[in-house]
XYZ file of C-alpha atoms in Angstrom:
666
model
C -38.138 23.712 25.574
C -38.857 21.334 28.584
C -35.923 19.142 27.382
C -33.469 22.116 27.430
C -34.776 23.669 30.815
C -32.557 22.369 33.581
C -32.848 22.181 36.989
C -30.996 22.205 40.497
C -30.469 18.167 40.819
C -30.406 17.488 37.303
C -27.647 14.553 36.041
C -26.474 16.221 32.778
C -23.900 15.484 30.212
C -20.962 17.912 30.033
C -18.883 18.464 26.697
C -15.011 19.452 28.184
C -13.086 17.934 24.686
C -14.634 17.499 21.603
C -13.132 13.438 20.874
C -13.580 12.718 24.829
C -16.481 11.121 26.066
C -19.121 13.651 28.348
C -18.755 13.834 31.527
C -21.802 13.150 33.947
C -22.160 15.641 36.407
C -24.723 16.326 38.520
C -26.532 20.068 39.559
C -26.142 21.356 42.597
C -26.228 25.346 42.378
C -27.173 27.184 38.883
C -24.994 30.942 39.605
C -25.093 34.104 37.935
C -21.600 35.711 37.707
C -20.712 38.957 36.897
C -20.414 39.076 33.407
C -23.471 37.597 32.468
C -22.730 33.977 32.298
C -24.590 31.312 34.084
C -22.233 28.705 36.260
C -23.006 25.734 37.349
C -21.953 24.067 40.428
C -22.348 20.126 40.163
C -20.860 17.250 41.619
C -18.308 15.083 39.981
C -19.538 11.110 38.826
C -16.558 9.572 37.220
C -16.741 6.686 35.008
C -14.552 3.453 34.621
C -12.162 5.352 32.329
C -11.650 7.141 34.857
C -10.377 4.930 37.673
C -6.950 2.988 37.951
C -6.640 -0.963 36.787
C -6.962 -1.800 40.992
C -10.539 -0.146 41.235
C -11.780 -1.367 38.278
C -11.097 -5.072 40.044
C -12.215 -3.948 43.236
C -15.421 -3.013 41.376
C -15.530 -6.182 39.535
C -15.290 -8.086 42.332
C -18.131 -6.528 43.728
C -20.347 -6.441 40.668
C -20.126 -10.392 41.068
C -20.818 -9.913 44.659
C -23.723 -8.569 43.606
C -24.770 -10.923 41.177
C -24.332 -13.681 43.289
C -26.328 -11.878 45.997
C -29.474 -10.954 43.676
C -29.434 -13.963 41.166
C -28.972 -11.841 37.693
C -30.063 -13.846 34.649
C -26.862 -15.009 32.615
C -25.890 -12.032 29.739
C -23.756 -12.181 27.119
C -19.945 -10.826 27.160
C -20.555 -8.300 25.114
C -23.582 -6.901 27.234
C -21.295 -7.397 30.029
C -18.900 -5.230 28.160
C -21.870 -2.716 27.319
C -23.348 -2.512 31.316
C -19.551 -1.506 32.208
C -19.817 1.959 30.176
C -23.866 2.276 32.015
C -21.662 1.652 35.536
C -20.719 4.854 37.316
C -18.851 6.505 40.751
C -20.765 8.909 42.682
C -18.273 10.934 44.547
C -18.118 14.334 47.111
C -15.916 16.371 44.790
C -17.783 19.556 43.853
C -17.171 21.846 40.718
C -17.541 24.790 38.865
C -18.779 24.915 35.456
C -19.596 26.926 32.089
C -23.543 25.756 31.692
C -23.050 26.463 27.676
C -20.889 22.956 28.279
C -24.471 20.926 29.100
C -25.458 18.682 26.295
C -28.171 16.917 27.477
C -30.273 15.282 30.182
C -29.324 11.478 31.431
C -30.418 9.228 34.880
C -28.571 8.037 37.190
C -29.965 6.058 39.900
C -29.022 3.872 43.086
C -28.562 0.278 42.003
C -30.768 -1.737 44.172
C -31.089 -5.653 44.394
C -34.427 -6.202 42.903
C -33.082 -4.140 40.044
C -31.737 -6.514 36.582
C -28.759 -5.158 34.821
C -29.882 -6.430 31.868
C -33.011 -3.672 32.028
C -30.604 -0.839 31.942
C -28.981 -1.909 28.218
C -33.054 -1.747 27.053
C -33.150 2.170 28.408
C -30.985 4.960 26.881
C -29.258 7.156 28.413
C -29.630 5.350 32.099
C -26.854 4.579 34.673
C -26.298 2.985 38.196
C -23.963 3.718 40.856
C -23.022 1.568 43.760
C -19.767 2.303 44.787
C -18.447 5.763 46.348
C -15.301 6.978 44.654
C -12.736 9.472 46.679
C -10.432 10.735 43.958
C -7.952 12.183 46.790
C -7.402 8.306 48.793
C -7.778 7.253 45.264
C -10.108 4.335 47.158
C -13.994 3.025 46.577
C -16.131 2.380 48.973
C -20.047 1.035 49.513
C -22.717 3.635 49.468
C -24.321 4.728 52.918
C -27.372 5.446 50.943
C -28.517 1.980 50.321
C -32.318 0.956 50.378
C -32.369 -2.316 52.262
C -35.138 -3.631 50.446
C -35.072 -7.647 50.379
C -35.828 -11.243 51.534
C -32.527 -10.879 54.094
C -34.165 -7.526 55.335
C -37.921 -8.063 56.007
C -39.412 -9.173 59.212
C -41.326 -12.974 59.741
C -43.752 -12.374 60.534
C -45.781 -15.774 62.132
C -49.286 -16.850 61.552
C -52.683 -15.685 62.719
C -53.609 -17.061 66.197
C -56.906 -18.851 65.663
C -59.913 -18.141 68.051
C -59.953 -19.472 71.227
C -55.558 -20.317 71.130
C -53.268 -18.154 73.381
C -49.910 -17.473 72.755
C -48.088 -19.984 74.377
C -44.616 -17.271 73.660
C -43.077 -15.598 76.587
C -43.787 -12.341 76.687
C -40.741 -10.920 78.719
C -38.235 -12.155 76.282
C -39.828 -10.060 73.174
C -40.150 -7.078 74.850
C -39.797 -5.249 78.639
C -42.145 -2.924 80.081
C -41.425 0.337 80.442
C -44.640 1.905 81.378
C -48.347 0.788 82.546
C -51.218 3.236 81.683
C -53.113 0.739 84.255
C -51.172 1.534 87.390
C -52.639 3.232 89.994
C -51.915 6.553 90.241
C -53.781 9.337 88.970
C -53.158 11.683 85.998
C -52.714 15.267 88.921
C -50.495 12.256 91.017
C -48.025 11.756 88.056
C -47.590 15.962 87.213
C -47.074 16.415 90.529
C -44.045 14.105 90.498
C -42.337 15.322 87.391
C -42.519 19.132 88.971
C -40.671 17.014 92.037
C -38.282 15.802 89.369
C -38.003 19.239 87.758
C -37.237 20.767 90.957
C -34.377 18.268 92.094
C -32.817 18.214 88.238
C -32.161 21.943 88.371
C -31.556 21.566 92.013
C -28.331 18.714 90.747
C -27.145 21.474 88.079
C -26.760 24.357 90.871
C -24.441 21.556 92.626
C -22.523 20.533 90.121
C -19.695 22.916 89.178
C -19.760 22.091 85.389
C -23.390 22.511 85.112
C -22.943 25.870 86.787
C -20.407 26.867 84.569
C -22.453 26.315 81.166
C -25.731 27.328 82.454
C -24.529 30.468 85.028
C -28.702 31.755 85.314
C -31.406 29.459 87.447
C -33.592 30.192 83.755
C -31.232 28.481 81.724
C -30.398 25.258 84.529
C -34.697 24.859 84.948
C -35.402 24.773 80.984
C -32.205 21.714 80.867
C -33.768 20.642 84.084
C -37.572 20.091 81.978
C -35.919 18.271 79.072
C -36.870 15.529 77.986
C -34.048 12.979 79.598
C -35.489 14.173 83.076
C -38.851 13.241 82.720
C -38.213 9.826 81.210
C -35.947 9.158 84.157
C -38.281 10.171 86.546
C -41.014 7.322 84.707
C -38.981 5.346 84.873
C -38.449 5.399 88.432
C -42.058 4.825 88.897
C -42.241 1.511 87.173
C -39.509 0.052 88.608
C -40.502 1.707 92.098
C -44.409 -0.098 91.356
C -46.157 3.285 91.504
C -44.955 3.768 94.499
C -44.352 7.658 95.251
C -42.896 7.076 98.209
C -39.910 4.855 97.033
C -40.323 7.000 94.008
C -38.867 10.060 95.867
C -36.435 8.215 98.060
C -35.057 7.153 94.932
C -34.288 10.478 93.248
C -32.259 12.361 95.823
C -30.750 9.424 97.371
C -28.145 9.626 100.082
C -25.040 11.115 97.952
C -27.338 14.050 96.772
C -29.846 14.151 93.985
C -29.172 12.654 90.383
C -28.392 14.291 87.612
C -29.956 13.684 83.940
C -27.674 15.077 81.383
C -28.691 14.518 77.589
C -26.504 15.379 74.161
C -27.037 18.782 74.479
C -25.884 19.417 77.758
C -22.832 17.263 77.319
C -21.679 18.590 73.961
C -20.022 21.865 74.337
C -19.851 24.737 72.148
C -17.161 24.014 70.007
C -18.153 20.824 69.441
C -21.679 22.426 68.204
C -19.314 24.380 65.749
C -17.591 21.486 64.510
C -20.911 19.730 64.277
C -22.467 22.560 62.253
C -19.477 23.060 59.799
C -19.679 19.088 58.795
C -23.248 18.874 58.298
C -22.841 21.728 55.424
C -19.928 19.400 54.334
C -21.171 16.161 54.701
C -24.656 16.340 54.721
C -26.582 13.544 57.051
C -23.306 11.362 56.629
C -22.790 10.680 60.251
C -20.291 8.273 59.567
C -18.041 10.661 58.036
C -19.037 13.649 59.903
C -17.997 11.361 62.912
C -14.393 9.767 61.434
C -13.712 13.244 59.729
C -14.454 15.977 62.699
C -15.836 14.130 66.155
C -13.896 10.977 65.885
C -14.015 11.397 70.108
C -17.751 10.703 69.596
C -19.851 7.782 69.460
C -22.289 7.615 66.125
C -24.765 7.525 68.562
C -24.236 10.146 70.600
C -23.665 12.002 67.235
C -27.395 11.144 66.254
C -28.693 12.119 69.239
C -27.387 15.373 69.209
C -28.576 16.061 65.395
C -31.854 15.299 66.473
C -32.174 17.057 69.545
C -30.222 20.178 67.541
C -33.065 20.612 65.040
C -35.543 21.214 68.544
C -33.088 24.726 69.041
C -33.600 28.055 67.816
C -30.034 28.138 65.893
C -31.501 24.876 63.885
C -34.345 27.622 62.701
C -32.213 30.210 61.963
C -29.958 28.145 59.797
C -32.805 26.626 57.839
C -34.387 30.435 57.053
C -30.525 32.012 55.381
C -30.410 28.742 53.266
C -34.125 29.820 52.380
C -33.148 33.003 51.635
C -30.070 32.012 49.847
C -32.357 29.542 47.795
C -34.457 32.714 46.851
C -31.837 34.619 45.289
C -30.373 31.514 43.287
C -31.419 30.567 40.048
C -33.938 27.680 39.865
C -33.710 26.431 36.411
C -31.371 27.836 33.118
C -32.146 27.196 29.633
C -29.749 26.109 27.489
C -30.580 25.951 23.034
C -29.560 22.791 21.629
C -25.277 22.452 20.564
C -25.583 21.983 16.548
C -21.791 23.567 15.735
C -19.493 20.393 13.914
C -17.235 18.473 15.370
C -14.109 18.889 14.886
C -13.728 15.493 14.860
C -16.079 15.266 12.036
C -14.886 13.775 8.416
C -15.676 16.248 5.643
C -16.131 15.198 2.128
C -13.676 16.260 -0.061
C -15.450 19.881 -0.978
C -15.455 20.520 2.623
C -13.494 21.861 4.870
C -11.214 19.067 7.001
C -11.325 18.252 10.534
C -8.937 17.989 13.054
C -7.187 14.493 13.000
C -6.085 14.525 9.421
C -9.665 13.793 8.431
C -8.944 14.459 4.784
C -5.852 12.053 4.378
C -8.752 9.777 5.416
C -8.180 6.243 3.242
C -11.029 4.709 1.406
C -12.615 1.490 2.446
C -12.330 1.390 6.221
C -15.002 0.412 8.561
C -16.067 1.394 12.022
C -14.160 0.643 14.748
C -16.872 -0.520 16.467
C -19.475 -2.112 14.720
C -17.305 -2.622 11.631
C -20.340 -0.799 8.941
C -18.629 0.113 5.830
C -21.148 3.012 5.118
C -22.700 5.473 7.189
C -23.989 8.818 7.032
C -20.944 10.473 8.438
C -17.903 9.337 9.680
C -15.613 10.514 12.896
C -12.117 10.296 13.832
C -11.352 8.390 16.471
C -8.450 7.736 18.311
C -4.783 8.123 17.545
C -4.310 10.005 14.264
C -1.675 8.375 12.587
C -4.118 4.938 13.469
C -6.630 6.331 10.777
C -9.171 4.749 12.972
C -12.795 6.348 12.478
C -16.390 5.667 13.618
C -20.015 5.626 12.082
C -22.639 7.861 13.275
C -24.554 5.939 15.912
C -21.161 4.744 17.274
C -20.147 7.780 17.712
C -22.910 8.926 20.173
C -22.465 5.616 21.728
C -18.933 6.786 22.656
C -19.976 10.059 23.504
C -22.464 9.318 25.871
C -21.272 5.706 27.713
C -17.753 6.583 27.453
C -17.045 2.783 25.167
C -17.279 0.872 21.797
C -20.106 -1.339 21.251
C -17.634 -4.069 21.277
C -14.381 -3.974 22.482
C -11.398 -3.571 20.966
C -7.342 -3.172 21.424
C -7.127 0.508 21.123
C -9.677 0.949 23.515
C -8.478 3.009 26.418
C -5.341 4.011 25.400
C -3.945 6.763 25.811
C -4.495 9.087 22.829
C -1.936 12.182 22.575
C -1.047 14.609 19.960
C 2.329 13.455 20.337
C 1.461 10.133 18.637
C 0.319 11.854 15.517
C 4.582 12.309 14.212
C 5.645 9.011 12.902
C 9.066 7.920 14.009
C 9.904 7.359 10.366
C 9.446 11.012 9.970
C 11.422 11.929 12.470
C 15.133 13.557 12.001
C 18.754 11.670 13.408
C 18.601 14.010 16.134
C 14.616 13.320 17.194
C 15.103 9.807 17.326
C 18.471 9.740 19.181
C 16.477 11.718 21.551
C 13.602 9.387 21.810
C 16.445 6.171 22.259
C 16.770 5.210 25.664
C 20.050 5.083 25.659
C 20.341 8.509 25.657
C 19.818 9.050 29.571
C 21.399 6.983 32.067
C 18.334 6.645 34.080
C 16.842 5.113 31.159
C 20.070 3.093 30.193
C 20.109 1.680 33.953
C 16.193 0.885 33.370
C 16.708 -1.019 30.105
C 19.374 -2.759 31.108
C 17.569 -4.435 34.088
C 14.650 -5.192 32.442
C 14.119 -9.069 31.920
C 14.291 -10.322 28.306
C 11.306 -13.206 28.068
C 11.155 -14.724 24.972
C 7.417 -14.300 22.997
C 5.962 -15.852 19.316
C 3.683 -13.871 17.524
C 1.510 -16.634 15.379
C -1.071 -15.459 12.566
C -4.148 -17.276 12.306
C -5.664 -19.063 9.519
C -7.613 -16.306 8.492
C -4.800 -13.643 9.040
C -2.961 -15.862 6.070
C -5.251 -16.800 3.682
C -6.611 -12.205 3.969
C -2.484 -11.583 2.776
C -2.977 -13.731 -0.590
C -7.082 -12.645 -1.151
C -6.431 -8.831 0.408
C -3.091 -8.023 -1.424
C -4.475 -4.425 -3.260
C -5.668 -3.755 -0.154
C -2.631 -4.561 2.774
C -0.218 -3.569 -0.120
C 3.084 -6.282 1.283
C 5.332 -4.390 -0.128
C 4.749 -0.390 0.878
C 4.096 -1.913 4.510
C 7.424 -3.808 4.437
C 8.869 -0.109 3.818
C 6.627 1.814 6.274
C 6.636 -0.607 8.759
C 5.824 1.784 11.513
C 2.535 3.176 9.986
C 0.121 0.807 11.261
C -2.622 -1.878 9.523
C -5.778 -1.812 10.534
C -6.126 -5.170 10.440
C -10.043 -5.027 11.063
C -10.572 -3.928 7.737
C -8.463 -6.094 5.681
C -10.510 -8.910 7.591
C -13.982 -7.660 7.107
C -12.887 -7.424 2.949
C -11.551 -10.964 3.233
C -14.559 -12.233 4.143
C -16.535 -10.976 1.446
C -13.880 -11.697 -1.251
C -13.615 -15.351 -0.222
C -16.499 -16.643 -1.079
C -15.149 -15.653 -4.891
C -11.315 -16.367 -4.140
C -12.209 -20.184 -3.436
C -13.442 -20.746 -6.654
C -9.904 -19.882 -8.300
C -7.423 -22.084 -6.363
C -4.555 -20.381 -4.659
C -1.231 -21.647 -6.361
C 1.417 -22.633 -3.274
C 4.437 -22.888 -4.285
C 6.882 -25.353 -2.432
C 9.946 -24.253 -1.701
C 12.711 -27.282 -1.414
C 14.394 -26.981 1.656
C 17.990 -29.189 1.426
C 19.129 -31.390 4.727
C 21.461 -29.293 7.411
C 24.784 -30.991 6.801
C 24.313 -29.544 3.356
C 23.691 -25.972 4.266
C 26.527 -26.303 6.791
C 29.166 -27.818 4.228
C 28.213 -24.070 2.309
C 28.474 -22.386 4.887
C 32.557 -24.088 5.551
C 33.569 -23.491 1.971
C 32.389 -19.538 2.188
C 33.254 -18.262 5.724
C 36.700 -16.862 4.972
C 40.242 -17.818 6.524
C 41.246 -16.832 10.027
C 44.555 -13.758 9.151
C 46.880 -14.560 11.833
C 46.773 -11.444 14.504
C 49.785 -9.209 14.665
C 52.465 -10.022 16.880
C 52.319 -6.637 19.763
C 50.438 -5.270 22.316
C 46.879 -4.317 20.277
C 45.735 -1.004 20.049
C 43.768 -0.698 23.363
C 40.074 1.715 21.959
C 38.093 1.284 25.342
C 38.675 -0.431 28.279
C 36.013 -3.310 26.988
C 38.604 -4.058 24.197
C 41.791 -3.999 25.643
C 42.336 -7.488 26.225
C 40.763 -8.243 22.815
C 43.336 -8.754 19.149
C 42.269 -6.554 16.565
C 44.184 -8.386 13.841
C 41.825 -11.567 13.653
C 38.460 -11.198 11.990
C 35.265 -13.784 12.901
C 33.036 -15.238 10.654
C 30.683 -12.042 10.700
C 33.431 -9.612 11.746
C 34.799 -6.979 10.236
C 35.391 -7.611 6.580
C 38.688 -7.616 5.017
C 39.681 -5.086 2.289
C 41.596 -6.834 -0.242
C 43.118 -5.340 -3.581
C 42.797 -6.519 -7.095
C 45.753 -8.522 -9.259
C 44.898 -5.444 -11.343
C 45.374 -2.654 -9.424
C 48.227 -0.934 -7.838
C 48.067 -0.649 -4.233
C 49.230 -2.766 -1.012
C 46.901 -5.290 0.365
C 44.757 -3.515 3.668
C 44.086 -5.962 6.164
C 41.192 -5.975 9.235
C 39.383 -3.379 10.542
C 40.687 -1.586 6.922
C 43.904 0.123 8.065
C 46.811 -0.118 5.763
C 50.139 -1.148 6.488
C 52.066 1.394 4.711
C 55.400 3.224 5.209
C 54.120 6.411 6.184
C 51.841 4.630 8.821
C 53.004 2.827 12.640
C 51.689 -0.143 13.361
C 49.947 -1.122 16.185
C 53.378 -2.842 17.531
C 54.871 1.193 17.426
C 52.803 3.187 18.494
C 49.353 3.289 20.723
C 46.658 5.644 18.841
C 44.320 8.526 20.866
C 42.015 6.592 22.990
C 38.136 7.589 22.715
C 35.943 8.019 25.122
C 33.221 5.723 23.558
C 29.854 5.081 25.910
C 29.154 1.576 26.523
C 25.468 1.547 26.448
C 25.324 2.886 22.829
C 27.448 -0.194 21.595
C 25.429 -4.042 21.489
C 28.332 -5.581 22.451
C 31.803 -5.030 23.504
C 33.206 -4.914 19.996
C 34.300 -1.469 18.614
C 35.112 -0.934 15.477
C 36.651 2.952 14.008
C 36.876 3.901 10.381
C 39.699 5.626 9.405
C 39.745 7.781 6.467
C 41.490 5.392 4.408
C 38.563 3.347 4.483
C 36.507 6.420 4.440
C 37.992 6.757 0.679
C 37.925 3.263 -0.100
C 33.834 3.145 0.908
C 33.758 5.892 -1.787
C 36.082 3.678 -5.062
C 32.338 0.994 -4.271
C 29.808 1.344 -6.893
C 26.329 1.337 -5.362
C 25.640 -2.375 -6.492
C 29.013 -3.747 -4.691
C 27.463 -2.003 -1.721
C 24.172 -3.737 -1.899
C 25.809 -7.352 -2.466
C 28.222 -6.570 1.110
C 25.939 -5.835 2.852
C 23.718 -8.522 1.285
C 25.993 -11.608 2.002
C 28.930 -9.682 4.919
C 31.087 -12.698 5.303
C 32.241 -12.167 1.863
C 35.836 -10.281 1.683
C 35.403 -6.769 -0.674
C 37.901 -6.614 -2.996
C 38.604 -2.650 -4.476
C 40.153 -1.301 -7.361
C 42.262 1.601 -6.587
C 42.257 4.186 -9.315
C 46.071 4.612 -10.913
C 47.663 7.229 -8.865
C 50.000 10.852 -10.714
C 53.095 9.578 -11.889
C 55.990 11.696 -10.941
C 58.089 12.893 -13.967
C 62.145 12.165 -12.962
C 63.797 14.954 -15.134
C 67.097 14.005 -16.666
C 69.976 16.441 -14.378
C 71.765 18.881 -17.426
C 75.137 19.405 -16.219
C 76.409 22.663 -15.694
C 78.438 24.404 -18.047
C 80.901 25.599 -16.215
C 81.739 24.407 -12.323
C 82.261 28.538 -11.938
C 79.597 30.160 -9.414
C 77.615 32.770 -11.381
C 77.794 36.514 -9.546
C 75.056 39.101 -10.523
C 76.121 42.485 -10.227
C 73.266 45.456 -9.655
């Protein structure tokens, strides 16, 4: 019962998404809405995964300084990784959330120099914070509420003097005497002098124009003159004049007029006091922020002094009563039952109803992404759906509470959107073209401006061994046909470590492939390379401006292959680019074909080949095996056997029986 009872000031978990970690908030108010529901006004606390990379770097620097100053014991890399999950950042951002989204309590404390960071890992649901995050300005600042405990904040107490030993220190340098109780004046004389000082203060306010406007009545002026600032000035005057009443009287009323002493209550105007009350309602007793955002023309000492004087006024008492009345009308606590509904990311058994993220299609044999275990009472889908990653029950609870995995992984912190669930291999041609960076001019310019850098992907020995040992799990041929589908390398390596002791008994036969020398390879390429054809004379056919000065007749080693007619086929030879020279077609020297607008960003090089109707007709006469052979060896010419065309029958012309015309009469 007490565990499900939540009160104002508790740090609690809020769930806003079934797959994301819990939100950590502090309850400030519990309000009941008109429809009977309970809403909680909470203060937001942020994790490291919620802030930018630059602020994370700043937080790392602050953590290193804290470890050096407090002399923290050394911890392992995994413990450092988990400590980042326990660190939070306080903010002054408020939001209202339904109380039914509360999922439990947690403990959040201010990090102190006496704390041991490793101790937070030993406690469950325990967090700490030392910096304040501003979501609007995107800044991290040190918390002003720090408790200064430590050796550098403590006073150095000298040793106790022995009996009969005198103190050799100079007292005037250590402290300043402002009042001597063993003076020659009696208490009635001191009281009379204080009354005279108040009367002088009242008279001085009557002479001052600004004071007469603020305190128009005599009672207000007398009340202002009776404040502590006037009494402190009178007692200081007695001390400076050696408690001589005559000299002190003359000091209170010099030749220029009576001395006027004011405190912060008189210096501040009514509008400034209203600004201070508004700032105090927003920031509390954070005087630095009050001065910076509301009263920048005031000093910090003036703001602090006004606060303690303002607490002695009736205005403070009235506001305190109003807040107490509002607090009585609000809820003090609320009971939220334990949330027992199943999580949609839960991977159900084959007989049960599957959850989200394609849980029913998960492969068997996958291990936990955090602890790499293969056995768990319950599994949960984690990460992008197409990655088919999952977590065991304990790691899922750790992910929801602490916002990370027990061990660092590549997928942690990556964006997990539903749009990633559609692989590119299953898209239509139009969808793939829509995703291409060449479709827009902005994307094309961005891609062309990107510098190209050389990088090398080098596999480890364990990866190469896992390809041989775990061929049934890896399925390299199936993976080669689907390059867009990711491979769970952790599961393959884990299975390889299990099979490796058994596989070492049967040595793997490596088939060595002899490689010919370089001279032999060059000779074979020279033999297989086709002869270069001479370009036909005449002006070339300009397709675009990049090709205007390039002849279309020749073909390089990897250029467009020529179509040569077979000796058994009936037809004419086809030159490069598949354009036949027939009597019914004009050559490039005779005319210029219609220009076609080709987008420069769509072509990787400035050479563009345009297929003609005859070329497309010739492709239909190639068998499937010939097409594959041509794709494997693009440098070899392709020979096409054209079918025999329909023969035209030549009918003999019969001579007419008579040369006279035949006339038909109706």
